[in-house]
Tab-separated table of C-alpha atoms in Angstrom:
chain	number	residue	atom	x	y	z
A	1157	MET	CA	-14.728	127.536	-226.631
A	1158	THR	CA	-13.740	125.587	-229.763
A	1159	LEU	CA	-12.318	122.113	-229.632
A	1160	SER	CA	-8.978	123.240	-230.966
A	1161	LEU	CA	-8.465	125.704	-228.144
A	1162	MET	CA	-9.260	123.039	-225.638
A	1163	ARG	CA	-6.549	120.791	-226.773
A	1164	ARG	CA	-3.594	121.430	-224.435
A	1165	THR	CA	-0.690	119.356	-223.376
A	1166	ALA	CA	0.705	119.373	-219.880
A	1167	THR	CA	2.908	117.318	-217.649
A	1168	VAL	CA	3.209	117.531	-213.903
A	1169	SER	CA	5.181	115.462	-211.363
A	1170	LEU	CA	3.918	115.164	-207.833
A	1171	LEU	CA	6.556	113.784	-205.502
A	1172	GLY	CA	8.342	112.717	-208.607
A	1173	ALA	CA	5.272	111.079	-210.071
A	1174	HIS	CA	4.056	112.411	-213.398
A	1175	THR	CA	0.551	113.520	-214.305
A	1176	ALA	CA	-0.070	114.871	-217.868
A	1177	LEU	CA	-2.517	116.707	-220.078
A	1178	ALA	CA	-2.279	115.154	-223.481
A	1179	PRO	CA	-4.358	115.711	-226.677
A	1180	ALA	CA	-7.567	113.686	-226.786
A	1181	PRO	CA	-8.628	111.558	-229.727
A	1182	ALA	CA	-10.107	113.721	-232.538
A	1183	LEU	CA	-13.621	112.430	-231.967
A	1184	LYS	CA	-13.577	113.228	-228.231
A	1185	ALA	CA	-14.494	116.687	-227.148
A	1186	ARG	CA	-14.027	116.188	-223.425
A	1187	THR	CA	-11.023	118.158	-222.094
A	1188	GLU	CA	-10.575	115.876	-219.156
A	1189	ASP	CA	-9.910	113.002	-221.528
A	1190	GLU	CA	-6.694	114.778	-222.343
A	1191	LEU	CA	-5.414	113.984	-218.798
A	1192	ASP	CA	-2.835	111.333	-219.151
A	1193	GLY	CA	0.687	110.815	-217.837
A	1194	CYS	CA	3.673	108.702	-217.189
A	1195	ALA	CA	2.659	106.854	-214.024
A	1196	ASP	CA	4.888	103.970	-214.944
A	1197	GLU	CA	7.892	106.176	-214.307
A	1198	THR	CA	6.908	106.823	-210.657
A	1199	ASP	CA	9.261	104.347	-208.993
A	1200	ALA	CA	12.274	105.425	-211.067
A	1201	ALA	CA	11.562	109.173	-210.655
A	1202	MET	CA	10.756	109.285	-206.959
A	1203	LYS	CA	13.571	109.596	-204.505
A	1204	PRO	CA	13.456	108.021	-201.020
A	1205	PHE	CA	11.423	109.978	-198.532
A	1206	ARG	CA	13.024	110.774	-195.276
A	1207	PRO	CA	11.089	112.927	-192.663
A	1208	GLY	CA	12.855	116.168	-191.962
A	1209	THR	CA	11.717	119.768	-191.566
A	1210	ASN	CA	7.938	119.587	-192.083
A	1211	GLY	CA	8.531	115.995	-193.138
A	1212	LEU	CA	9.946	117.213	-196.447
A	1213	LYS	CA	13.623	116.353	-196.478
A	1214	GLY	CA	14.190	114.217	-199.463
A	1215	LEU	CA	10.733	114.926	-200.764
A	1216	HIS	CA	10.928	116.129	-204.401
A	1217	LEU	CA	8.175	117.579	-206.472
A	1218	ASP	CA	8.600	119.062	-209.892
A	1219	GLY	CA	6.150	120.133	-212.660
A	1220	ARG	CA	6.903	121.079	-216.201
A	1221	TYR	CA	4.021	122.086	-218.505
A	1222	VAL	CA	3.872	122.685	-222.237
A	1223	SER	CA	0.698	124.405	-223.230
A	1224	ALA	CA	-0.661	126.761	-225.783
A	1225	ALA	CA	0.998	130.056	-225.031
A	1226	ASP	CA	1.125	130.314	-221.167
A	1227	GLY	CA	-1.851	128.167	-220.616
A	1228	SER	CA	-4.257	131.023	-220.063
A	1229	LEU	CA	-7.697	131.368	-221.601
A	1230	PRO	CA	-8.166	133.676	-224.641
A	1231	ASN	CA	-10.035	136.860	-224.342
A	1232	THR	CA	-9.691	137.120	-220.561
A	1233	PRO	CA	-11.728	139.890	-219.035
A	1234	ASP	CA	-10.572	142.936	-216.931
A	1235	PRO	CA	-9.174	141.492	-213.630
A	1236	GLN	CA	-11.336	144.008	-211.814
A	1237	GLU	CA	-14.265	141.756	-212.452
A	1238	PHE	CA	-13.129	139.694	-209.570
A	1239	GLY	CA	-11.883	141.533	-206.425
A	1240	SER	CA	-9.218	140.050	-204.245
A	1241	ALA	CA	-11.692	139.515	-201.416
A	1242	GLU	CA	-14.153	137.776	-203.620
A	1243	LEU	CA	-11.431	135.591	-205.047
A	1244	GLY	CA	-10.397	134.533	-201.631
A	1245	ARG	CA	-13.838	133.655	-200.453
A	1246	ASP	CA	-14.621	131.888	-203.770
A	1247	THR	CA	-11.491	129.772	-203.605
A	1248	ARG	CA	-11.918	128.742	-200.022
A	1249	ARG	CA	-15.509	127.800	-200.508
A	1250	LEU	CA	-14.898	125.717	-203.646
A	1251	LEU	CA	-12.022	123.683	-202.137
A	1252	LEU	CA	-13.818	123.195	-198.779
A	1253	ASP	CA	-16.892	122.039	-200.593
A	1254	PHE	CA	-14.806	119.755	-202.792
A	1255	TYR	CA	-12.729	118.047	-200.054
A	1256	ARG	CA	-15.788	117.672	-197.831
A	1257	THR	CA	-17.802	116.130	-200.622
A	1258	HIS	CA	-14.806	113.929	-201.776
A	1259	THR	CA	-14.530	112.441	-198.263
A	1260	GLY	CA	-18.249	112.185	-197.627
A	1261	LEU	CA	-18.284	114.887	-195.003
A	1262	CYS	CA	-20.523	117.358	-196.804
A	1263	PRO	CA	-24.402	117.054	-196.815
A	1264	ARG	CA	-25.602	116.379	-200.372
A	1265	ASP	CA	-28.510	118.804	-200.010
A	1266	ARG	CA	-26.299	121.716	-199.084
A	1267	LYS	CA	-26.024	124.524	-201.721
A	1268	GLN	CA	-22.536	124.092	-203.160
A	1269	HIS	CA	-20.051	126.011	-205.211
A	1270	HIS	CA	-20.901	126.420	-208.947
A	1271	ALA	CA	-17.580	124.907	-209.979
A	1272	LEU	CA	-17.903	121.834	-207.746
A	1273	PRO	CA	-19.270	119.495	-210.406
A	1274	THR	CA	-16.474	120.327	-212.818
A	1275	MET	CA	-13.819	119.972	-210.125
A	1276	THR	CA	-15.236	116.637	-209.024
A	1277	ARG	CA	-15.337	115.294	-212.598
A	1278	VAL	CA	-11.846	116.354	-213.488
A	1279	VAL	CA	-10.105	115.313	-210.373
A	1280	ALA	CA	-11.920	111.950	-210.427
A	1281	ASP	CA	-10.569	111.400	-213.945
A	1282	ILE	CA	-6.980	112.112	-212.838
A	1283	LEU	CA	-7.187	109.905	-209.847
A	1284	LEU	CA	-8.669	107.019	-211.787
A	1285	LYS	CA	-6.011	107.100	-214.455
A	1286	HIS	CA	-3.133	107.437	-212.004
A	1287	GLU	CA	-4.208	105.553	-208.936
A	1288	ILE	CA	-0.953	103.565	-208.697
A	1289	ALA	CA	1.107	106.702	-208.932
A	1290	TYR	CA	-0.841	108.413	-206.110
A	1291	LYS	CA	-0.591	105.353	-203.881
A	1292	GLY	CA	3.201	105.576	-204.328
A	1293	MET	CA	3.101	109.211	-203.306
A	1294	LEU	CA	1.329	108.475	-200.121
A	1295	GLN	CA	3.829	105.822	-199.186
A	1296	ARG	CA	6.659	108.333	-199.682
A	1297	LEU	CA	4.772	110.978	-197.727
A	1298	GLN	CA	4.219	108.931	-194.598
A	1299	LEU	CA	1.110	110.862	-193.824
A	1300	ASP	CA	0.481	109.131	-190.522
A	1301	SER	CA	3.593	110.877	-189.112
A	1302	GLN	CA	2.691	114.348	-190.448
A	1303	PRO	CA	1.463	117.030	-187.990
A	1304	ASP	CA	-2.180	118.205	-188.012
A	1305	ASP	CA	-1.265	121.600	-189.402
A	1306	MET	CA	-0.633	119.973	-192.784
A	1307	SER	CA	2.114	122.540	-193.414
A	1308	PHE	CA	3.875	120.130	-195.752
A	1309	ILE	CA	1.221	120.837	-198.417
A	1310	SER	CA	2.178	124.498	-198.865
A	1311	CYS	CA	5.788	123.384	-199.260
A	1312	ILE	CA	4.834	120.900	-201.976
A	1313	ALA	CA	2.757	123.555	-203.721
A	1314	LYS	CA	5.602	126.117	-203.820
A	1315	THR	CA	8.006	123.418	-205.169
A	1316	MET	CA	5.491	122.448	-207.789
A	1317	PHE	CA	5.181	125.972	-209.192
A	1318	LYS	CA	8.826	126.952	-208.564
A	1319	ASP	CA	9.314	127.574	-212.350
A	1320	HIS	CA	6.656	130.215	-212.230
A	1321	THR	CA	4.564	128.419	-214.866
A	1322	THR	CA	0.841	128.217	-214.132
A	1323	ASN	CA	-2.131	126.781	-215.941
A	1324	TRP	CA	-5.384	125.012	-215.068
A	1325	GLY	CA	-3.842	121.553	-215.480
A	1326	ARG	CA	-1.218	122.237	-212.828
A	1327	ILE	CA	-3.723	123.784	-210.420
A	1328	VAL	CA	-6.015	120.780	-210.795
A	1329	SER	CA	-3.119	118.399	-210.247
A	1330	LEU	CA	-2.400	120.211	-206.874
A	1331	VAL	CA	-6.064	119.880	-205.889
A	1332	ALA	CA	-6.028	116.181	-206.901
A	1333	PHE	CA	-3.019	115.613	-204.670
A	1334	GLY	CA	-4.964	117.202	-201.826
A	1335	ALA	CA	-7.907	114.873	-202.552
A	1336	VAL	CA	-5.622	111.893	-202.080
A	1337	VAL	CA	-4.304	113.308	-198.862
A	1338	CYS	CA	-7.783	113.888	-197.530
A	1339	THR	CA	-8.983	110.406	-198.393
A	1340	HIS	CA	-6.092	108.888	-196.471
A	1341	LEU	CA	-6.640	111.249	-193.528
A	1342	LYS	CA	-10.154	109.906	-193.299
A	1343	GLU	CA	-8.844	106.325	-193.280
A	1344	LEU	CA	-6.522	107.324	-190.402
A	1345	GLN	CA	-9.555	108.817	-188.613
A	1346	ARG	CA	-8.128	112.229	-188.925
A	1347	GLU	CA	-11.168	113.859	-190.578
A	1348	ARG	CA	-10.537	116.957	-188.501
A	1349	CYS	CA	-7.597	117.672	-190.846
A	1350	VAL	CA	-9.608	117.725	-194.059
A	1351	GLU	CA	-10.547	121.395	-193.617
A	1352	THR	CA	-6.876	122.158	-192.932
A	1353	VAL	CA	-5.849	120.666	-196.236
A	1354	ALA	CA	-8.474	122.815	-197.956
A	1355	GLU	CA	-7.132	125.893	-196.156
A	1356	GLN	CA	-3.495	125.169	-196.997
A	1357	ILE	CA	-4.169	124.802	-200.721
A	1358	SER	CA	-6.587	127.770	-200.802
A	1359	SER	CA	-4.081	130.000	-199.082
A	1360	TYR	CA	-1.431	129.033	-201.487
A	1361	LEU	CA	-3.586	129.751	-204.512
A	1362	ILE	CA	-4.846	133.026	-203.106
A	1363	SER	CA	-1.455	134.290	-202.160
A	1364	GLU	CA	0.800	132.890	-204.876
A	1365	GLN	CA	-1.478	132.491	-207.857
A	1366	HIS	CA	-3.733	135.448	-207.243
A	1367	ASP	CA	-2.891	137.401	-210.422
A	1368	TRP	CA	-3.057	134.341	-212.656
A	1369	LEU	CA	-6.497	133.424	-211.309
A	1370	LEU	CA	-7.811	136.920	-211.768
A	1371	ASN	CA	-6.461	137.094	-215.355
A	1372	ASN	CA	-8.071	133.807	-216.175
A	1373	LYS	CA	-11.609	134.549	-214.944
A	1374	SER	CA	-11.102	132.774	-211.624
A	1375	TRP	CA	-13.228	129.625	-211.181
A	1376	HIS	CA	-15.645	130.649	-213.916
A	1377	GLY	CA	-12.605	130.326	-216.348
A	1378	PHE	CA	-11.892	126.961	-214.768
A	1379	VAL	CA	-15.439	125.722	-215.630
A	1380	GLU	CA	-15.089	127.119	-219.060
A	1381	PHE	CA	-11.759	125.569	-219.732
A	1382	PHE	CA	-12.992	122.009	-218.696
A	1383	ARG	CA	-16.474	122.330	-220.182
A	1384	VAL	CA	-17.937	119.171	-221.574
A	1385	GLU	CA	-19.399	119.751	-224.986
A	1386	ASP	CA	-22.755	118.160	-225.692
A	1387	VAL	CA	-21.772	116.154	-228.742
A	1388	GLU	CA	-25.359	114.837	-229.358
A	1389	SER	CA	-26.772	118.397	-229.382
A	1390	VAL	CA	-24.097	119.615	-231.748
A	1391	ASP	CA	-24.708	116.709	-234.158
A	1392	LEU	CA	-28.443	117.269	-233.943
A	1393	HIS	CA	-27.993	120.961	-234.735
A	1394	LYS	CA	-25.873	120.057	-237.797
A	1395	LEU	CA	-28.469	117.612	-239.040
A	1396	GLN	CA	-31.203	120.102	-238.577
A	1397	SER	CA	-29.217	122.825	-240.361
A	1398	GLY	CA	-28.341	120.486	-243.245
A	1399	SER	CA	-32.034	119.419	-243.690
A	1400	ARG	CA	-33.309	122.947	-244.169
A	1401	THR	CA	-34.356	123.817	-247.726
A	1402	PRO	CA	-32.795	127.021	-248.975
A	1403	GLU	CA	-35.245	129.821	-249.367
A	1404	LYS	CA	-35.982	130.870	-252.933
A	1405	ARG	CA	-35.152	134.417	-253.696
């Protein structure tokens, strides 16, 4: 994928806090460096949280993205490459591996999902850049009063995608929100709920974002979209190419 195709702009608001995908500096080829946002607007944008049905009364989540076309990858393959059953298994395995690893509940020597390193890297970048915003989200959420079924997560996901706009940036933002929830659950000694968080987000993606995922090469497309280009190798190749003496004809 060329650098120009990887430059996308996106803005997502979780519980009223904004996370964005913005163009990276010209000399940086890392897609995750494009992740930036308006975390300073968190306090002004978030409305008071008052527990209600599923603890969501007064809980507002919105997401608006601007991306190249519809945010999908170019030259997507035939959706039949990935069956529905395979997509379901693949999604559940990735998110379960990710949240277990994120909270230290997964053995390091266990064979893990091929997209786990990419997911770990991109989510870590988001959480590092928007730590204050996510802390504010947890305060509004009042996680210690939420039931073990974690049903509020599916409600948040549906609200986040209510404008029917989907792209990888928005999906990663949802996964990052789940990571924050899982970390706090562990602090509350509710590790038993980590798998439930993974299941809630997996179920939403499989049921509501099924077609989009298939049309964008599933998690293989995710890895491709956030691939880190080896700048040193590219530069070395250019130097080697430039040093070659043209053959005489």
